[in-house]
Amino acid sequence: RKEVEQDPGPFNVPEGATVAFNCTYSNSASQSFFWYRQDCRKEPKLLMSVYSSGNEDGRFTAQLNRASQYISLLIRDSKLSDSATYLCVVNPNAGNNRKLIWGLGTSLAVNP
Amino acid sequence: NAGVTQTPKFQVLKTGQSMTLQCAQDMNHNSMYWYRQDPGMGLRLIYYSASEGTTDKGEVPNGYNVSRLNKREFSLRLESAAPSQTSVYFCASSSGLGQPQHFGDGTRLSIL
């Protein structure tokens, strides 16, 4: 099993739709998680950090399910500008002594 | 507010040539990283520096060397460029290994 797995998509949704991505991780000791977005030919940018059960920032909600070892990203009222690749990132251990593990990303296209 | 600055942004090399990619951060971060990103491969860690004075190999270090010049600067050197090293290179920094990373806007390198 890969350390971090994401459905590559693409997810094609109309403007205004709600869309959710899941990300599964293999190390049950993982303590913190991040969602990044990456626009085509641009650098990854931090979207959200998740340290406990979840986090919410405007239209974006991240939820953590430790029992099933997955985190999800929910985007409500999708905008055209949300079209991007969303990268799931996992800190595989407690503290600062481990490198982050990156998923391959989920591609989202929001259509007019 | 520069964040992470990479130079150059674009470069074309001939096989066998050498070059150094430069990276500097102004966020007083301890940890710095070099990644490459190829289509369908996601971000792959080349080398990282957990703190000033230390460097370690990532998952794809062959053909590269790094120098952590000081706390701000982390350079990546290709001693004898090969076409397989054609890629987009990203430098990133974070306060510590398990913390969210902030990226430069990348160097697009083509090797002919």
Short mmCIF file of C-alpha atoms in Angstrom, two decimals:
data_model
loop_
_atom_site.label_atom_id
_atom_site.label_comp_id
_atom_site.label_asym_id
_atom_site.label_seq_id
_atom_site.Cartn_x
_atom_site.Cartn_y
_atom_site.Cartn_z
CA ARG A 1 0.00 0.00 0.00
CA LYS A 2 1.32 3.45 -0.89
CA GLU A 3 2.02 5.76 2.03
CA VAL A 4 -0.39 8.38 0.68
CA GLU A 5 -3.01 7.63 -1.97
CA GLN A 6 -5.33 9.93 -3.83
CA ASP A 7 -7.83 9.41 -6.62
CA PRO A 8 -6.16 11.19 -9.55
CA GLY A 9 -9.48 12.21 -11.09
CA PRO A 10 -10.12 14.32 -13.02
CA PHE A 11 -13.21 15.51 -11.25
CA ASN A 12 -15.34 17.61 -13.57
CA VAL A 13 -18.02 19.60 -11.77
CA PRO A 14 -20.25 22.57 -12.66
CA GLU A 15 -19.88 25.90 -10.96
CA GLY A 16 -21.69 25.97 -7.65
CA ALA A 17 -21.36 22.24 -7.04
CA THR A 18 -20.00 20.63 -3.90
CA VAL A 19 -17.11 18.25 -4.44
CA ALA A 20 -15.13 16.06 -2.06
CA PHE A 21 -11.77 14.34 -2.38
CA ASN A 22 -10.45 11.58 -0.18
CA CYS A 23 -6.86 10.79 0.71
CA THR A 24 -5.81 7.60 2.48
CA TYR A 25 -2.59 7.13 4.43
CA SER A 26 -0.86 3.98 5.61
CA ASN A 27 0.94 5.05 8.80
CA SER A 28 -1.49 5.05 11.70
CA ALA A 29 0.97 7.14 13.75
CA SER A 30 0.61 10.10 11.38
CA GLN A 31 -0.19 13.22 13.35
CA SER A 32 -0.64 16.11 11.00
CA PHE A 33 -1.91 16.59 7.49
CA PHE A 34 -1.98 19.28 4.87
CA TRP A 35 -3.87 20.08 1.70
CA TYR A 36 -2.08 22.02 -1.02
CA ARG A 37 -3.37 23.29 -4.33
CA GLN A 38 -1.24 23.44 -7.42
CA ASP A 39 -2.24 25.35 -10.51
CA CYS A 40 -0.93 24.23 -13.88
CA ARG A 41 2.79 24.99 -14.18
CA LYS A 42 2.86 26.73 -10.80
CA GLU A 43 4.23 25.90 -7.39
CA PRO A 44 2.17 24.08 -4.71
CA LYS A 45 0.52 26.44 -2.24
CA LEU A 46 -0.69 25.55 1.22
CA LEU A 47 -4.47 25.47 1.39
CA MET A 48 -5.14 24.03 4.83
CA SER A 49 -3.48 22.31 7.78
CA VAL A 50 -5.24 19.58 9.77
CA TYR A 51 -3.97 18.72 13.23
CA SER A 52 -7.04 17.29 14.93
CA SER A 53 -10.42 16.13 13.68
CA GLY A 54 -10.73 18.75 10.98
CA ASN A 55 -10.52 22.34 9.86
CA GLU A 56 -12.75 24.78 8.03
CA ASP A 57 -11.81 27.86 6.05
CA GLY A 58 -14.62 29.51 4.16
CA ARG A 59 -15.85 27.15 1.43
CA PHE A 60 -13.20 24.57 2.26
CA THR A 61 -13.52 21.90 4.94
CA ALA A 62 -10.99 19.22 5.77
CA GLN A 63 -11.99 16.24 7.90
CA LEU A 64 -9.80 13.60 9.46
CA ASN A 65 -10.92 10.04 10.11
CA ARG A 66 -8.18 8.36 12.11
CA ALA A 67 -10.00 5.05 12.46
CA SER A 68 -10.17 4.62 8.70
CA GLN A 69 -6.96 6.52 8.05
CA TYR A 70 -8.19 9.04 5.57
CA ILE A 71 -8.60 12.78 5.28
CA SER A 72 -11.08 14.48 3.02
CA LEU A 73 -11.33 17.90 1.44
CA LEU A 74 -14.79 19.31 0.78
CA ILE A 75 -15.25 22.31 -1.48
CA ARG A 76 -18.64 23.98 -1.39
CA ASP A 77 -20.05 26.35 -4.03
CA SER A 78 -17.24 25.60 -6.48
CA LYS A 79 -15.76 28.49 -8.45
CA LEU A 80 -13.99 28.41 -11.79
CA SER A 81 -10.88 29.52 -9.93
CA ASP A 82 -10.94 26.33 -7.86
CA SER A 83 -9.78 24.38 -10.92
CA ALA A 84 -6.39 22.98 -9.89
CA THR A 85 -4.68 19.86 -8.63
CA TYR A 86 -5.13 19.21 -4.90
CA LEU A 87 -2.25 17.53 -3.11
CA CYS A 88 -2.65 15.59 0.11
CA VAL A 89 0.40 15.69 2.39
CA VAL A 90 1.05 13.66 5.54
CA ASN A 91 3.49 14.05 8.39
CA PRO A 92 4.08 10.35 9.06
CA ASN A 93 5.14 10.68 12.66
CA ALA A 94 4.82 12.87 15.68
CA GLY A 95 7.04 15.90 16.03
CA ASN A 96 9.30 17.51 13.50
CA ASN A 97 11.69 14.65 12.83
CA ARG A 98 10.14 13.19 9.69
CA LYS A 99 9.82 14.38 6.15
CA LEU A 100 6.40 15.04 4.73
CA ILE A 101 4.93 12.44 2.38
CA TRP A 102 3.21 13.81 -0.73
CA GLY A 103 0.30 12.31 -2.64
CA LEU A 104 0.20 12.51 -6.43
CA GLY A 105 -2.79 14.83 -6.40
CA THR A 106 -6.40 14.97 -7.49
CA SER A 107 -7.28 17.07 -10.51
CA LEU A 108 -10.38 19.26 -10.35
CA ALA A 109 -11.97 21.09 -13.27
CA VAL A 110 -14.85 23.42 -12.50
CA ASN A 111 -16.89 24.13 -15.58
CA PRO A 112 -19.13 27.13 -16.36
CA ASN B 1 7.64 39.77 1.14
CA ALA B 2 9.68 37.44 -1.11
CA GLY B 3 9.32 34.09 0.73
CA VAL B 4 11.31 31.53 -1.30
CA THR B 5 13.22 32.81 -4.32
CA GLN B 6 14.63 30.53 -7.00
CA THR B 7 16.96 31.42 -9.82
CA PRO B 8 16.99 30.97 -12.72
CA LYS B 9 13.35 30.50 -13.74
CA PHE B 10 14.23 28.83 -17.05
CA GLN B 11 17.38 27.17 -18.34
CA VAL B 12 18.37 25.09 -21.34
CA LEU B 13 21.51 23.00 -21.11
CA LYS B 14 23.36 20.61 -23.33
CA THR B 15 24.09 17.09 -22.14
CA GLY B 16 27.22 17.08 -20.00
CA GLN B 17 27.06 20.71 -18.97
CA SER B 18 26.93 21.67 -15.32
CA MET B 19 24.89 24.25 -13.51
CA THR B 20 23.74 25.34 -10.09
CA LEU B 21 20.18 26.20 -9.14
CA GLN B 22 19.96 28.81 -6.42
CA CYS B 23 17.38 29.07 -3.66
CA ALA B 24 17.02 31.58 -0.85
CA GLN B 25 14.34 32.04 1.81
CA ASP B 26 13.70 35.03 4.04
CA MET B 27 11.35 33.37 6.56
CA ASN B 28 14.08 32.28 8.99
CA HIS B 29 13.17 28.65 8.31
CA ASN B 30 15.39 25.85 9.54
CA SER B 31 14.62 23.25 6.88
CA MET B 32 14.99 23.47 3.13
CA TYR B 33 14.25 21.06 0.30
CA TRP B 34 14.77 20.42 -3.39
CA TYR B 35 12.11 18.58 -5.39
CA ARG B 36 11.65 17.68 -8.99
CA GLN B 37 8.25 17.31 -10.60
CA ASP B 38 7.63 15.34 -13.76
CA PRO B 39 4.27 14.64 -15.46
CA GLY B 40 2.47 11.79 -13.71
CA MET B 41 5.23 11.42 -11.07
CA GLY B 42 4.26 13.96 -8.49
CA LEU B 43 6.80 15.74 -6.33
CA ARG B 44 9.95 13.72 -5.68
CA LEU B 45 12.42 14.79 -3.03
CA ILE B 46 15.99 15.10 -4.29
CA TYR B 47 17.82 16.39 -1.20
CA TYR B 48 16.89 18.18 1.95
CA SER B 49 18.54 20.07 4.76
CA ALA B 50 16.87 19.64 8.14
CA SER B 51 18.89 22.51 9.59
CA GLU B 52 21.86 24.67 8.76
CA GLY B 53 24.96 22.52 8.45
CA THR B 54 23.18 19.28 7.54
CA THR B 55 22.08 17.77 4.23
CA ASP B 56 20.51 14.40 3.46
CA LYS B 57 19.48 12.44 0.40
CA GLY B 58 15.88 12.20 -0.61
CA GLU B 59 14.37 9.58 -2.88
CA VAL B 60 16.08 10.62 -6.15
CA PRO B 61 19.55 12.06 -5.31
CA ASN B 62 21.62 10.48 -8.10
CA GLY B 63 23.21 13.04 -10.39
CA TYR B 64 22.77 15.92 -7.95
CA ASN B 65 24.66 17.60 -5.15
CA VAL B 66 23.57 20.26 -2.70
CA SER B 67 25.09 22.90 -0.47
CA ARG B 68 23.44 24.55 2.49
CA LEU B 69 25.46 27.73 2.26
CA ASN B 70 23.88 29.35 5.33
CA LYS B 71 20.47 29.38 6.95
CA ARG B 72 18.93 31.29 4.05
CA GLU B 73 20.46 29.57 1.03
CA PHE B 74 20.32 26.03 -0.34
CA SER B 75 21.74 25.33 -3.80
CA LEU B 76 21.34 22.32 -6.11
CA ARG B 77 24.10 21.39 -8.52
CA LEU B 78 23.98 19.20 -11.61
CA GLU B 79 27.56 18.20 -12.33
CA SER B 80 26.98 16.57 -15.72
CA ALA B 81 23.46 17.16 -16.96
CA ALA B 82 21.55 14.33 -18.63
CA PRO B 83 18.29 14.47 -20.62
CA SER B 84 16.60 12.47 -17.82
CA GLN B 85 17.09 15.51 -15.59
CA THR B 86 14.77 17.60 -17.72
CA SER B 87 12.14 18.61 -15.21
CA VAL B 88 10.63 21.37 -13.12
CA TYR B 89 12.64 21.92 -9.95
CA PHE B 90 11.09 23.37 -6.82
CA CYS B 91 12.83 24.62 -3.73
CA ALA B 92 10.87 24.75 -0.48
CA SER B 93 11.42 25.69 3.13
CA SER B 94 9.72 25.04 6.45
CA SER B 95 10.26 25.84 10.11
CA GLY B 96 10.96 22.14 10.76
CA LEU B 97 10.79 18.78 8.99
CA GLY B 98 7.18 18.00 9.88
CA GLN B 99 5.87 21.49 9.24
CA PRO B 100 4.12 22.85 6.15
CA GLN B 101 6.46 23.81 3.37
CA HIS B 102 6.53 27.00 1.35
CA PHE B 103 7.65 26.80 -2.24
CA GLY B 104 9.51 28.93 -4.71
CA ASP B 105 7.96 29.36 -8.13
CA GLY B 106 10.20 26.76 -9.75
CA THR B 107 12.96 26.39 -12.32
CA ARG B 108 12.09 24.85 -15.67
CA LEU B 109 15.15 23.00 -16.86
CA SER B 110 15.55 21.40 -20.28
CA ILE B 111 18.54 19.29 -21.17
CA LEU B 112 19.15 18.57 -24.81
#
